[in-house]
mmCIF file with all atom_site columns, C-alpha atoms in Angstrom:
data_model
loop_
_atom_site.group_PDB
_atom_site.id
_atom_site.type_symbol
_atom_site.label_atom_id
_atom_site.label_alt_id
_atom_site.label_comp_id
_atom_site.label_asym_id
_atom_site.label_entity_id
_atom_site.label_seq_id
_atom_site.pdbx_PDB_ins_code
_atom_site.Cartn_x
_atom_site.Cartn_y
_atom_site.Cartn_z
_atom_site.occupancy
_atom_site.B_iso_or_equiv
_atom_site.pdbx_formal_charge
_atom_site.auth_seq_id
_atom_site.auth_comp_id
_atom_site.auth_asym_id
_atom_site.auth_atom_id
_atom_site.pdbx_PDB_model_num
ATOM 1   C CA . UNK A 1 1   ? 87.015  90.899  94.645  1.00 60.00 ? 1   UNK A CA 1
ATOM 2   C CA . UNK A 1 2   ? 88.890  87.631  95.099  1.00 69.00 ? 2   UNK A CA 1
ATOM 3   C CA . UNK A 1 3   ? 92.528  87.972  96.004  1.00 91.00 ? 3   UNK A CA 1
ATOM 4   C CA . UNK A 1 4   ? 94.946  88.629  98.829  1.00 95.00 ? 4   UNK A CA 1
ATOM 5   C CA . UNK A 1 5   ? 94.027  91.268  101.398 1.00 95.00 ? 5   UNK A CA 1
ATOM 6   C CA . UNK A 1 6   ? 96.632  92.892  103.625 1.00 96.00 ? 6   UNK A CA 1
ATOM 7   C CA . UNK A 1 7   ? 96.048  95.178  106.565 1.00 95.00 ? 7   UNK A CA 1
ATOM 8   C CA . UNK A 1 8   ? 97.098  97.800  107.374 1.00 96.00 ? 8   UNK A CA 1
ATOM 9   C CA . UNK A 1 9   ? 98.326  99.570  104.224 1.00 94.00 ? 9   UNK A CA 1
ATOM 10  C CA . UNK A 1 10  ? 100.517 102.003 106.142 1.00 96.00 ? 10  UNK A CA 1
ATOM 11  C CA . UNK A 1 11  ? 101.959 101.947 109.656 1.00 96.00 ? 11  UNK A CA 1
ATOM 12  C CA . UNK A 1 12  ? 104.463 103.968 111.646 1.00 97.00 ? 12  UNK A CA 1
ATOM 13  C CA . UNK A 1 13  ? 106.006 102.340 114.709 1.00 96.00 ? 13  UNK A CA 1
ATOM 14  C CA . UNK A 1 14  ? 108.435 103.491 117.334 1.00 97.00 ? 14  UNK A CA 1
ATOM 15  C CA . UNK A 1 15  ? 111.526 101.398 117.947 1.00 97.00 ? 15  UNK A CA 1
ATOM 16  C CA . UNK A 1 16  ? 110.688 98.573  120.330 1.00 97.00 ? 16  UNK A CA 1
ATOM 17  C CA . UNK A 1 17  ? 106.959 98.525  119.625 1.00 97.00 ? 17  UNK A CA 1
ATOM 18  C CA . UNK A 1 18  ? 105.265 95.390  118.399 1.00 96.00 ? 18  UNK A CA 1
ATOM 19  C CA . UNK A 1 19  ? 102.659 94.848  115.732 1.00 96.00 ? 19  UNK A CA 1
ATOM 20  C CA . UNK A 1 20  ? 101.065 92.197  113.577 1.00 97.00 ? 20  UNK A CA 1
ATOM 21  C CA . UNK A 1 21  ? 100.537 92.444  109.839 1.00 97.00 ? 21  UNK A CA 1
ATOM 22  C CA . UNK A 1 22  ? 97.439  90.600  108.717 1.00 97.00 ? 22  UNK A CA 1
ATOM 23  C CA . UNK A 1 23  ? 96.970  88.706  105.466 1.00 97.00 ? 23  UNK A CA 1
ATOM 24  C CA . UNK A 1 24  ? 93.963  86.784  104.182 1.00 97.00 ? 24  UNK A CA 1
ATOM 25  C CA . UNK A 1 25  ? 93.229  85.098  100.855 1.00 96.00 ? 25  UNK A CA 1
ATOM 26  C CA . UNK A 1 26  ? 89.915  83.833  99.549  1.00 93.00 ? 26  UNK A CA 1
ATOM 27  C CA . UNK A 1 27  ? 91.182  81.699  96.672  1.00 90.00 ? 27  UNK A CA 1
ATOM 28  C CA . UNK A 1 28  ? 91.540  78.459  98.652  1.00 89.00 ? 28  UNK A CA 1
ATOM 29  C CA . UNK A 1 29  ? 95.294  78.544  98.062  1.00 89.00 ? 29  UNK A CA 1
ATOM 30  C CA . UNK A 1 30  ? 97.480  76.137  99.985  1.00 88.00 ? 30  UNK A CA 1
ATOM 31  C CA . UNK A 1 31  ? 100.686 78.160  100.227 1.00 90.00 ? 31  UNK A CA 1
ATOM 32  C CA . UNK A 1 32  ? 101.185 81.630  101.668 1.00 93.00 ? 32  UNK A CA 1
ATOM 33  C CA . UNK A 1 33  ? 104.255 83.856  101.889 1.00 95.00 ? 33  UNK A CA 1
ATOM 34  C CA . UNK A 1 34  ? 105.609 87.017  103.448 1.00 97.00 ? 34  UNK A CA 1
ATOM 35  C CA . UNK A 1 35  ? 108.131 89.124  101.518 1.00 97.00 ? 35  UNK A CA 1
ATOM 36  C CA . UNK A 1 36  ? 109.821 92.405  102.237 1.00 97.00 ? 36  UNK A CA 1
ATOM 37  C CA . UNK A 1 37  ? 110.844 94.865  99.543  1.00 96.00 ? 37  UNK A CA 1
ATOM 38  C CA . UNK A 1 38  ? 113.724 97.270  100.033 1.00 94.00 ? 38  UNK A CA 1
ATOM 39  C CA . UNK A 1 39  ? 115.132 99.701  97.467  1.00 86.00 ? 39  UNK A CA 1
ATOM 40  C CA . UNK A 1 40  ? 117.642 98.068  95.146  1.00 82.00 ? 40  UNK A CA 1
ATOM 41  C CA . UNK A 1 41  ? 117.122 94.613  96.664  1.00 83.00 ? 41  UNK A CA 1
ATOM 42  C CA . UNK A 1 42  ? 113.989 93.261  95.062  1.00 88.00 ? 42  UNK A CA 1
ATOM 43  C CA . UNK A 1 43  ? 111.688 91.137  97.193  1.00 94.00 ? 43  UNK A CA 1
ATOM 44  C CA . UNK A 1 44  ? 113.122 88.819  99.806  1.00 94.00 ? 44  UNK A CA 1
ATOM 45  C CA . UNK A 1 45  ? 111.284 85.955  101.450 1.00 94.00 ? 45  UNK A CA 1
ATOM 46  C CA . UNK A 1 46  ? 110.776 86.257  105.212 1.00 96.00 ? 46  UNK A CA 1
ATOM 47  C CA . UNK A 1 47  ? 108.613 83.210  106.004 1.00 96.00 ? 47  UNK A CA 1
ATOM 48  C CA . UNK A 1 48  ? 106.304 80.926  104.148 1.00 93.00 ? 48  UNK A CA 1
ATOM 49  C CA . UNK A 1 49  ? 103.634 78.341  104.867 1.00 93.00 ? 49  UNK A CA 1
ATOM 50  C CA . UNK A 1 50  ? 103.359 75.505  102.360 1.00 88.00 ? 50  UNK A CA 1
ATOM 51  C CA . UNK A 1 51  ? 100.110 74.299  103.905 1.00 87.00 ? 51  UNK A CA 1
ATOM 52  C CA . UNK A 1 52  ? 97.862  74.919  106.865 1.00 88.00 ? 52  UNK A CA 1
ATOM 53  C CA . UNK A 1 53  ? 99.709  74.046  110.057 1.00 88.00 ? 53  UNK A CA 1
ATOM 54  C CA . UNK A 1 54  ? 103.243 74.434  108.674 1.00 91.00 ? 54  UNK A CA 1
ATOM 55  C CA . UNK A 1 55  ? 105.617 77.386  108.541 1.00 95.00 ? 55  UNK A CA 1
ATOM 56  C CA . UNK A 1 56  ? 109.241 77.685  107.415 1.00 93.00 ? 56  UNK A CA 1
ATOM 57  C CA . UNK A 1 57  ? 111.932 80.331  107.415 1.00 94.00 ? 57  UNK A CA 1
ATOM 58  C CA . UNK A 1 58  ? 112.874 82.125  104.271 1.00 92.00 ? 58  UNK A CA 1
ATOM 59  C CA . UNK A 1 59  ? 115.883 84.243  103.452 1.00 90.00 ? 59  UNK A CA 1
ATOM 60  C CA . UNK A 1 60  ? 115.490 86.978  106.102 1.00 95.00 ? 60  UNK A CA 1
ATOM 61  C CA . UNK A 1 61  ? 113.488 85.616  109.099 1.00 97.00 ? 61  UNK A CA 1
ATOM 62  C CA . UNK A 1 62  ? 115.318 87.304  111.973 1.00 96.00 ? 62  UNK A CA 1
ATOM 63  C CA . UNK A 1 63  ? 113.114 89.626  114.000 1.00 96.00 ? 63  UNK A CA 1
ATOM 64  C CA . UNK A 1 64  ? 109.857 88.151  112.721 1.00 97.00 ? 64  UNK A CA 1
ATOM 65  C CA . UNK A 1 65  ? 107.373 85.473  113.689 1.00 97.00 ? 65  UNK A CA 1
ATOM 66  C CA . UNK A 1 66  ? 104.449 84.091  111.738 1.00 97.00 ? 66  UNK A CA 1
ATOM 67  C CA . UNK A 1 67  ? 101.210 82.264  112.380 1.00 96.00 ? 67  UNK A CA 1
ATOM 68  C CA . UNK A 1 68  ? 99.168  80.290  109.870 1.00 95.00 ? 68  UNK A CA 1
ATOM 69  C CA . UNK A 1 69  ? 95.873  80.721  111.673 1.00 88.00 ? 69  UNK A CA 1
ATOM 70  C CA . UNK A 1 70  ? 93.876  78.683  109.161 1.00 94.00 ? 70  UNK A CA 1
ATOM 71  C CA . UNK A 1 71  ? 93.953  78.073  105.439 1.00 94.00 ? 71  UNK A CA 1
ATOM 72  C CA . UNK A 1 72  ? 92.903  81.660  104.695 1.00 96.00 ? 72  UNK A CA 1
ATOM 73  C CA . UNK A 1 73  ? 95.048  83.677  107.091 1.00 96.00 ? 73  UNK A CA 1
ATOM 74  C CA . UNK A 1 74  ? 98.799  84.112  107.560 1.00 97.00 ? 74  UNK A CA 1
ATOM 75  C CA . UNK A 1 75  ? 100.018 86.821  109.927 1.00 97.00 ? 75  UNK A CA 1
ATOM 76  C CA . UNK A 1 76  ? 103.463 88.359  110.393 1.00 98.00 ? 76  UNK A CA 1
ATOM 77  C CA . UNK A 1 77  ? 104.493 89.670  113.793 1.00 97.00 ? 77  UNK A CA 1
ATOM 78  C CA . UNK A 1 78  ? 107.259 92.069  114.718 1.00 97.00 ? 78  UNK A CA 1
ATOM 79  C CA . UNK A 1 79  ? 107.875 91.606  118.444 1.00 93.00 ? 79  UNK A CA 1
ATOM 80  C CA . UNK A 1 80  ? 110.275 94.530  118.920 1.00 96.00 ? 80  UNK A CA 1
ATOM 81  C CA . UNK A 1 81  ? 110.456 96.714  115.844 1.00 96.00 ? 81  UNK A CA 1
ATOM 82  C CA . UNK A 1 82  ? 113.804 98.094  114.693 1.00 97.00 ? 82  UNK A CA 1
ATOM 83  C CA . UNK A 1 83  ? 114.585 100.801 112.103 1.00 96.00 ? 83  UNK A CA 1
ATOM 84  C CA . UNK A 1 84  ? 116.103 98.068  109.888 1.00 96.00 ? 84  UNK A CA 1
ATOM 85  C CA . UNK A 1 85  ? 112.602 96.646  109.531 1.00 97.00 ? 85  UNK A CA 1
ATOM 86  C CA . UNK A 1 86  ? 111.408 99.746  107.722 1.00 97.00 ? 86  UNK A CA 1
ATOM 87  C CA . UNK A 1 87  ? 110.230 98.285  104.438 1.00 97.00 ? 87  UNK A CA 1
ATOM 88  C CA . UNK A 1 88  ? 107.276 97.421  102.266 1.00 97.00 ? 88  UNK A CA 1
ATOM 89  C CA . UNK A 1 89  ? 105.815 94.050  103.190 1.00 98.00 ? 89  UNK A CA 1
ATOM 90  C CA . UNK A 1 90  ? 103.963 91.841  100.752 1.00 97.00 ? 90  UNK A CA 1
ATOM 91  C CA . UNK A 1 91  ? 101.851 88.816  101.423 1.00 97.00 ? 91  UNK A CA 1
ATOM 92  C CA . UNK A 1 92  ? 101.335 86.322  98.603  1.00 95.00 ? 92  UNK A CA 1
ATOM 93  C CA . UNK A 1 93  ? 99.569  83.035  98.036  1.00 93.00 ? 93  UNK A CA 1
ATOM 94  C CA . UNK A 1 94  ? 99.755  80.184  95.558  1.00 88.00 ? 94  UNK A CA 1
ATOM 95  C CA . UNK A 1 95  ? 97.832  77.041  94.760  1.00 75.00 ? 95  UNK A CA 1
ATOM 96  C CA . UNK A 1 96  ? 99.600  73.722  94.904  1.00 64.00 ? 96  UNK A CA 1
ATOM 97  C CA . UNK A 1 97  ? 99.301  73.569  91.135  1.00 64.00 ? 97  UNK A CA 1
ATOM 98  C CA . UNK A 1 98  ? 102.796 74.006  89.775  1.00 60.00 ? 98  UNK A CA 1
ATOM 99  C CA . UNK A 1 99  ? 101.581 75.862  86.702  1.00 59.00 ? 99  UNK A CA 1
ATOM 100 C CA . UNK A 1 100 ? 100.383 78.902  88.545  1.00 67.00 ? 100 UNK A CA 1
ATOM 101 C CA . UNK A 1 101 ? 102.269 81.925  89.734  1.00 74.00 ? 101 UNK A CA 1
ATOM 102 C CA . UNK A 1 102 ? 101.758 83.840  92.900  1.00 88.00 ? 102 UNK A CA 1
ATOM 103 C CA . UNK A 1 103 ? 99.011  86.309  93.780  1.00 91.00 ? 103 UNK A CA 1
ATOM 104 C CA . UNK A 1 104 ? 100.230 89.267  95.791  1.00 94.00 ? 104 UNK A CA 1
ATOM 105 C CA . UNK A 1 105 ? 98.494  91.603  98.185  1.00 95.00 ? 105 UNK A CA 1
ATOM 106 C CA . UNK A 1 106 ? 98.836  95.360  97.766  1.00 94.00 ? 106 UNK A CA 1
ATOM 107 C CA . UNK A 1 107 ? 101.539 95.680  100.400 1.00 95.00 ? 107 UNK A CA 1
ATOM 108 C CA . UNK A 1 108 ? 102.060 97.375  103.764 1.00 96.00 ? 108 UNK A CA 1
ATOM 109 C CA . UNK A 1 109 ? 104.451 100.278 104.033 1.00 96.00 ? 109 UNK A CA 1
ATOM 110 C CA . UNK A 1 110 ? 106.001 100.109 107.499 1.00 97.00 ? 110 UNK A CA 1
ATOM 111 C CA . UNK A 1 111 ? 108.203 102.834 108.940 1.00 97.00 ? 111 UNK A CA 1
ATOM 112 C CA . UNK A 1 112 ? 110.047 102.306 112.218 1.00 97.00 ? 112 UNK A CA 1
ATOM 113 C CA . UNK A 1 113 ? 111.329 105.504 113.810 1.00 96.00 ? 113 UNK A CA 1
ATOM 114 C CA . UNK B 2 1   ? 121.204 78.667  96.127  1.00 70.00 ? 1   UNK B CA 1
ATOM 115 C CA . UNK B 2 2   ? 119.490 80.125  93.125  1.00 81.00 ? 2   UNK B CA 1
ATOM 116 C CA . UNK B 2 3   ? 120.229 83.710  92.170  1.00 91.00 ? 3   UNK B CA 1
ATOM 117 C CA . UNK B 2 4   ? 118.541 86.041  89.740  1.00 95.00 ? 4   UNK B CA 1
ATOM 118 C CA . UNK B 2 5   ? 120.387 88.981  88.201  1.00 96.00 ? 5   UNK B CA 1
ATOM 119 C CA . UNK B 2 6   ? 118.904 91.993  86.460  1.00 97.00 ? 6   UNK B CA 1
ATOM 120 C CA . UNK B 2 7   ? 121.828 94.080  85.246  1.00 96.00 ? 7   UNK B CA 1
ATOM 121 C CA . UNK B 2 8   ? 119.798 97.076  84.040  1.00 96.00 ? 8   UNK B CA 1
ATOM 122 C CA . UNK B 2 9   ? 118.608 99.186  86.986  1.00 95.00 ? 9   UNK B CA 1
ATOM 123 C CA . UNK B 2 10  ? 116.883 101.619 84.622  1.00 97.00 ? 10  UNK B CA 1
ATOM 124 C CA . UNK B 2 11  ? 115.719 101.565 81.028  1.00 97.00 ? 11  UNK B CA 1
ATOM 125 C CA . UNK B 2 12  ? 113.797 103.991 78.872  1.00 97.00 ? 12  UNK B CA 1
ATOM 126 C CA . UNK B 2 13  ? 112.000 103.645 75.565  1.00 97.00 ? 13  UNK B CA 1
ATOM 127 C CA . UNK B 2 14  ? 110.028 105.858 73.240  1.00 97.00 ? 14  UNK B CA 1
ATOM 128 C CA . UNK B 2 15  ? 106.320 105.249 73.166  1.00 97.00 ? 15  UNK B CA 1
ATOM 129 C CA . UNK B 2 16  ? 105.372 102.701 70.454  1.00 97.00 ? 16  UNK B CA 1
ATOM 130 C CA . UNK B 2 17  ? 108.921 101.355 70.280  1.00 97.00 ? 17  UNK B CA 1
ATOM 131 C CA . UNK B 2 18  ? 110.236 97.990  71.471  1.00 98.00 ? 18  UNK B CA 1
ATOM 132 C CA . UNK B 2 19  ? 112.358 97.423  74.552  1.00 98.00 ? 19  UNK B CA 1
ATOM 133 C CA . UNK B 2 20  ? 114.051 94.340  75.972  1.00 98.00 ? 20  UNK B CA 1
ATOM 134 C CA . UNK B 2 21  ? 114.741 93.818  79.671  1.00 98.00 ? 21  UNK B CA 1
ATOM 135 C CA . UNK B 2 22  ? 117.483 91.369  80.609  1.00 98.00 ? 22  UNK B CA 1
ATOM 136 C CA . UNK B 2 23  ? 117.517 88.665  83.253  1.00 98.00 ? 23  UNK B CA 1
ATOM 137 C CA . UNK B 2 24  ? 119.972 85.903  83.998  1.00 98.00 ? 24  UNK B CA 1
ATOM 138 C CA . UNK B 2 25  ? 119.757 83.256  86.688  1.00 97.00 ? 25  UNK B CA 1
ATOM 139 C CA . UNK B 2 26  ? 121.877 80.604  88.251  1.00 95.00 ? 26  UNK B CA 1
ATOM 140 C CA . UNK B 2 27  ? 120.564 77.159  89.109  1.00 91.00 ? 27  UNK B CA 1
ATOM 141 C CA . UNK B 2 28  ? 121.570 73.521  89.108  1.00 89.00 ? 28  UNK B CA 1
ATOM 142 C CA . UNK B 2 29  ? 118.002 72.328  88.600  1.00 87.00 ? 29  UNK B CA 1
ATOM 143 C CA . UNK B 2 30  ? 116.673 71.132  85.264  1.00 86.00 ? 30  UNK B CA 1
ATOM 144 C CA . UNK B 2 31  ? 112.995 71.857  85.848  1.00 87.00 ? 31  UNK B CA 1
ATOM 145 C CA . UNK B 2 32  ? 111.853 75.248  87.099  1.00 90.00 ? 32  UNK B CA 1
ATOM 146 C CA . UNK B 2 33  ? 109.641 78.247  86.412  1.00 91.00 ? 33  UNK B CA 1
ATOM 147 C CA . UNK B 2 34  ? 110.514 81.787  85.460  1.00 94.00 ? 34  UNK B CA 1
ATOM 148 C CA . UNK B 2 35  ? 108.327 84.843  85.828  1.00 94.00 ? 35  UNK B CA 1
ATOM 149 C CA . UNK B 2 36  ? 108.218 88.511  84.999  1.00 97.00 ? 36  UNK B CA 1
ATOM 150 C CA . UNK B 2 37  ? 106.280 90.722  87.386  1.00 96.00 ? 37  UNK B CA 1
ATOM 151 C CA . UNK B 2 38  ? 105.321 94.354  86.847  1.00 97.00 ? 38  UNK B CA 1
ATOM 152 C CA . UNK B 2 39  ? 105.083 96.777  89.758  1.00 96.00 ? 39  UNK B CA 1
ATOM 153 C CA . UNK B 2 40  ? 103.496 100.129 88.829  1.00 95.00 ? 40  UNK B CA 1
ATOM 154 C CA . UNK B 2 41  ? 103.510 103.104 91.218  1.00 91.00 ? 41  UNK B CA 1
ATOM 155 C CA . UNK B 2 42  ? 100.433 101.613 92.888  1.00 91.00 ? 42  UNK B CA 1
ATOM 156 C CA . UNK B 2 43  ? 102.833 99.029  94.360  1.00 91.00 ? 43  UNK B CA 1
ATOM 157 C CA . UNK B 2 44  ? 100.713 96.080  93.201  1.00 92.00 ? 44  UNK B CA 1
ATOM 158 C CA . UNK B 2 45  ? 102.703 93.098  91.913  1.00 93.00 ? 45  UNK B CA 1
ATOM 159 C CA . UNK B 2 46  ? 101.211 92.006  88.600  1.00 93.00 ? 46  UNK B CA 1
ATOM 160 C CA . UNK B 2 47  ? 102.196 88.807  86.818  1.00 92.00 ? 47  UNK B CA 1
ATOM 161 C CA . UNK B 2 48  ? 103.168 89.652  83.254  1.00 95.00 ? 48  UNK B CA 1
ATOM 162 C CA . UNK B 2 49  ? 104.322 86.339  81.857  1.00 94.00 ? 49  UNK B CA 1
ATOM 163 C CA . UNK B 2 50  ? 105.658 82.955  82.959  1.00 92.00 ? 50  UNK B CA 1
ATOM 164 C CA . UNK B 2 51  ? 107.801 80.293  81.356  1.00 93.00 ? 51  UNK B CA 1
ATOM 165 C CA . UNK B 2 52  ? 108.203 76.642  82.232  1.00 90.00 ? 52  UNK B CA 1
ATOM 166 C CA . UNK B 2 53  ? 111.757 75.457  81.692  1.00 90.00 ? 53  UNK B CA 1
ATOM 167 C CA . UNK B 2 54  ? 110.789 72.171  80.060  1.00 88.00 ? 54  UNK B CA 1
ATOM 168 C CA . UNK B 2 55  ? 108.887 74.020  77.327  1.00 87.00 ? 55  UNK B CA 1
ATOM 169 C CA . UNK B 2 56  ? 111.161 75.087  74.504  1.00 83.00 ? 56  UNK B CA 1
ATOM 170 C CA . UNK B 2 57  ? 108.631 77.485  73.014  1.00 91.00 ? 57  UNK B CA 1
ATOM 171 C CA . UNK B 2 58  ? 108.948 81.038  74.263  1.00 94.00 ? 58  UNK B CA 1
ATOM 172 C CA . UNK B 2 59  ? 105.917 82.352  76.131  1.00 92.00 ? 59  UNK B CA 1
ATOM 173 C CA . UNK B 2 60  ? 103.945 85.282  74.742  1.00 93.00 ? 60  UNK B CA 1
ATOM 174 C CA . UNK B 2 61  ? 101.143 87.419  76.195  1.00 92.00 ? 61  UNK B CA 1
ATOM 175 C CA . UNK B 2 62  ? 99.879  90.025  73.747  1.00 95.00 ? 62  UNK B CA 1
ATOM 176 C CA . UNK B 2 63  ? 102.650 92.671  73.483  1.00 97.00 ? 63  UNK B CA 1
ATOM 177 C CA . UNK B 2 64  ? 104.887 90.839  75.944  1.00 97.00 ? 64  UNK B CA 1
ATOM 178 C CA . UNK B 2 65  ? 107.166 87.984  74.954  1.00 97.00 ? 65  UNK B CA 1
ATOM 179 C CA . UNK B 2 66  ? 110.221 86.299  76.368  1.00 97.00 ? 66  UNK B CA 1
ATOM 180 C CA . UNK B 2 67  ? 113.457 85.011  74.925  1.00 97.00 ? 67  UNK B CA 1
ATOM 181 C CA . UNK B 2 68  ? 114.256 81.953  77.036  1.00 96.00 ? 68  UNK B CA 1
ATOM 182 C CA . UNK B 2 69  ? 117.739 80.567  76.520  1.00 95.00 ? 69  UNK B CA 1
ATOM 183 C CA . UNK B 2 70  ? 118.018 77.610  78.900  1.00 94.00 ? 70  UNK B CA 1
ATOM 184 C CA . UNK B 2 71  ? 121.643 76.768  78.208  1.00 94.00 ? 71  UNK B CA 1
ATOM 185 C CA . UNK B 2 72  ? 122.686 80.362  78.731  1.00 95.00 ? 72  UNK B CA 1
ATOM 186 C CA . UNK B 2 73  ? 120.322 80.714  81.737  1.00 96.00 ? 73  UNK B CA 1
ATOM 187 C CA . UNK B 2 74  ? 118.868 83.843  80.238  1.00 97.00 ? 74  UNK B CA 1
ATOM 188 C CA . UNK B 2 75  ? 115.254 85.027  80.359  1.00 97.00 ? 75  UNK B CA 1
ATOM 189 C CA . UNK B 2 76  ? 114.691 88.411  78.729  1.00 98.00 ? 76  UNK B CA 1
ATOM 190 C CA . UNK B 2 77  ? 111.379 90.245  78.396  1.00 98.00 ? 77  UNK B CA 1
ATOM 191 C CA . UNK B 2 78  ? 110.471 92.041  75.183  1.00 98.00 ? 78  UNK B CA 1
ATOM 192 C CA . UNK B 2 79  ? 107.765 94.684  75.243  1.00 98.00 ? 79  UNK B CA 1
ATOM 193 C CA . UNK B 2 80  ? 106.489 95.651  71.807  1.00 97.00 ? 80  UNK B CA 1
ATOM 194 C CA . UNK B 2 81  ? 104.589 98.837  70.946  1.00 97.00 ? 81  UNK B CA 1
ATOM 195 C CA . UNK B 2 82  ? 105.414 100.343 74.342  1.00 97.00 ? 82  UNK B CA 1
ATOM 196 C CA . UNK B 2 83  ? 102.607 102.268 76.003  1.00 97.00 ? 83  UNK B CA 1
ATOM 197 C CA . UNK B 2 84  ? 102.607 104.857 78.773  1.00 97.00 ? 84  UNK B CA 1
ATOM 198 C CA . UNK B 2 85  ? 100.925 102.321 81.049  1.00 96.00 ? 85  UNK B CA 1
ATOM 199 C CA . UNK B 2 86  ? 103.936 100.040 80.751  1.00 97.00 ? 86  UNK B CA 1
ATOM 200 C CA . UNK B 2 87  ? 105.979 102.401 82.933  1.00 97.00 ? 87  UNK B CA 1
ATOM 201 C CA . UNK B 2 88  ? 106.824 100.432 86.076  1.00 97.00 ? 88  UNK B CA 1
ATOM 202 C CA . UNK B 2 89  ? 109.418 98.376  87.912  1.00 97.00 ? 89  UNK B CA 1
ATOM 203 C CA . UNK B 2 90  ? 109.856 94.965  86.329  1.00 98.00 ? 90  UNK B CA 1
ATOM 204 C CA . UNK B 2 91  ? 111.065 92.020  88.352  1.00 97.00 ? 91  UNK B CA 1
ATOM 205 C CA . UNK B 2 92  ? 112.356 88.734  87.059  1.00 97.00 ? 92  UNK B CA 1
ATOM 206 C CA . UNK B 2 93  ? 111.741 85.773  89.363  1.00 95.00 ? 93  UNK B CA 1
ATOM 207 C CA . UNK B 2 94  ? 112.665 82.090  89.592  1.00 93.00 ? 94  UNK B CA 1
ATOM 208 C CA . UNK B 2 95  ? 111.022 79.139  91.301  1.00 90.00 ? 95  UNK B CA 1
ATOM 209 C CA . UNK B 2 96  ? 112.329 75.604  91.330  1.00 85.00 ? 96  UNK B CA 1
ATOM 210 C CA . UNK B 2 97  ? 110.146 72.539  91.091  1.00 76.00 ? 97  UNK B CA 1
ATOM 211 C CA . UNK B 2 98  ? 109.678 69.489  93.277  1.00 67.00 ? 98  UNK B CA 1
ATOM 212 C CA . UNK B 2 99  ? 108.571 71.131  96.502  1.00 63.00 ? 99  UNK B CA 1
ATOM 213 C CA . UNK B 2 100 ? 110.729 74.220  96.207  1.00 63.00 ? 100 UNK B CA 1
ATOM 214 C CA . UNK B 2 101 ? 108.469 76.941  97.539  1.00 67.00 ? 101 UNK B CA 1
ATOM 215 C CA . UNK B 2 102 ? 110.793 79.876  97.318  1.00 80.00 ? 102 UNK B CA 1
ATOM 216 C CA . UNK B 2 103 ? 110.249 82.514  94.637  1.00 87.00 ? 103 UNK B CA 1
ATOM 217 C CA . UNK B 2 104 ? 113.575 84.302  94.156  1.00 91.00 ? 104 UNK B CA 1
ATOM 218 C CA . UNK B 2 105 ? 113.516 87.813  92.707  1.00 94.00 ? 105 UNK B CA 1
ATOM 219 C CA . UNK B 2 106 ? 116.005 89.939  90.866  1.00 95.00 ? 106 UNK B CA 1
ATOM 220 C CA . UNK B 2 107 ? 116.616 93.519  91.949  1.00 95.00 ? 107 UNK B CA 1
ATOM 221 C CA . UNK B 2 108 ? 114.351 94.975  89.287  1.00 96.00 ? 108 UNK B CA 1
ATOM 222 C CA . UNK B 2 109 ? 114.512 97.280  86.277  1.00 97.00 ? 109 UNK B CA 1
ATOM 223 C CA . UNK B 2 110 ? 112.715 100.598 86.274  1.00 97.00 ? 110 UNK B CA 1
ATOM 224 C CA . UNK B 2 111 ? 111.183 101.214 82.859  1.00 98.00 ? 111 UNK B CA 1
ATOM 225 C CA . UNK B 2 112 ? 110.355 104.750 81.736  1.00 97.00 ? 112 UNK B CA 1
ATOM 226 C CA . UNK B 2 113 ? 108.218 105.397 78.685  1.00 97.00 ? 113 UNK B CA 1
ATOM 227 C CA . UNK B 2 114 ? 109.046 108.602 76.801  1.00 97.00 ? 114 UNK B CA 1
ATOM 228 C CA . UNK B 2 115 ? 105.991 110.172 75.115  1.00 95.00 ? 115 UNK B CA 1
#
């Protein structure tokens, strides 16, 4: 099915470990986003990529890096995981057409112990 | 910076009844987009309805409709004939226009449907 695919769906890390969350979309969307969701705080933007080759910081970028590998793929890397990064992470994409909303992946639940 | 406020952390409604979820936002822009997203226990974010600020007519999608009050910066969601499948977290979200990429979310309202 067309949409946004995130891997993995669940992950447990030890403090200090690194990992990369993968995201791919097959809708030919220009823009891609990484959000984190914490209880009582809604979704907050970590990084986004308005087009292939560009990335920009969002509201909560500290401790994360991103790579827009090509138009389809946008990865999120945690270099040294901390317990404060325990969260549910969502990738999303959007066309450049202003009339459309965002399509979200199914999320990755990350626990840092 | 834009902010979105959902003042009702939890709401409940009897099956088949109508419920309204509140959302207010703060912005200095004149053209923008507002959204309601549903997040069931599956965690998937599902777009329920969207409203473009320059359109005065309130958006409707089947049993879902909005009451958009631009001057008051209010964007409430009305769910008619509530069904058990409507039980979920509901998030209000804002996006500006003219190159503004950021989708800003409220903190959500958990809706419970009482059989």
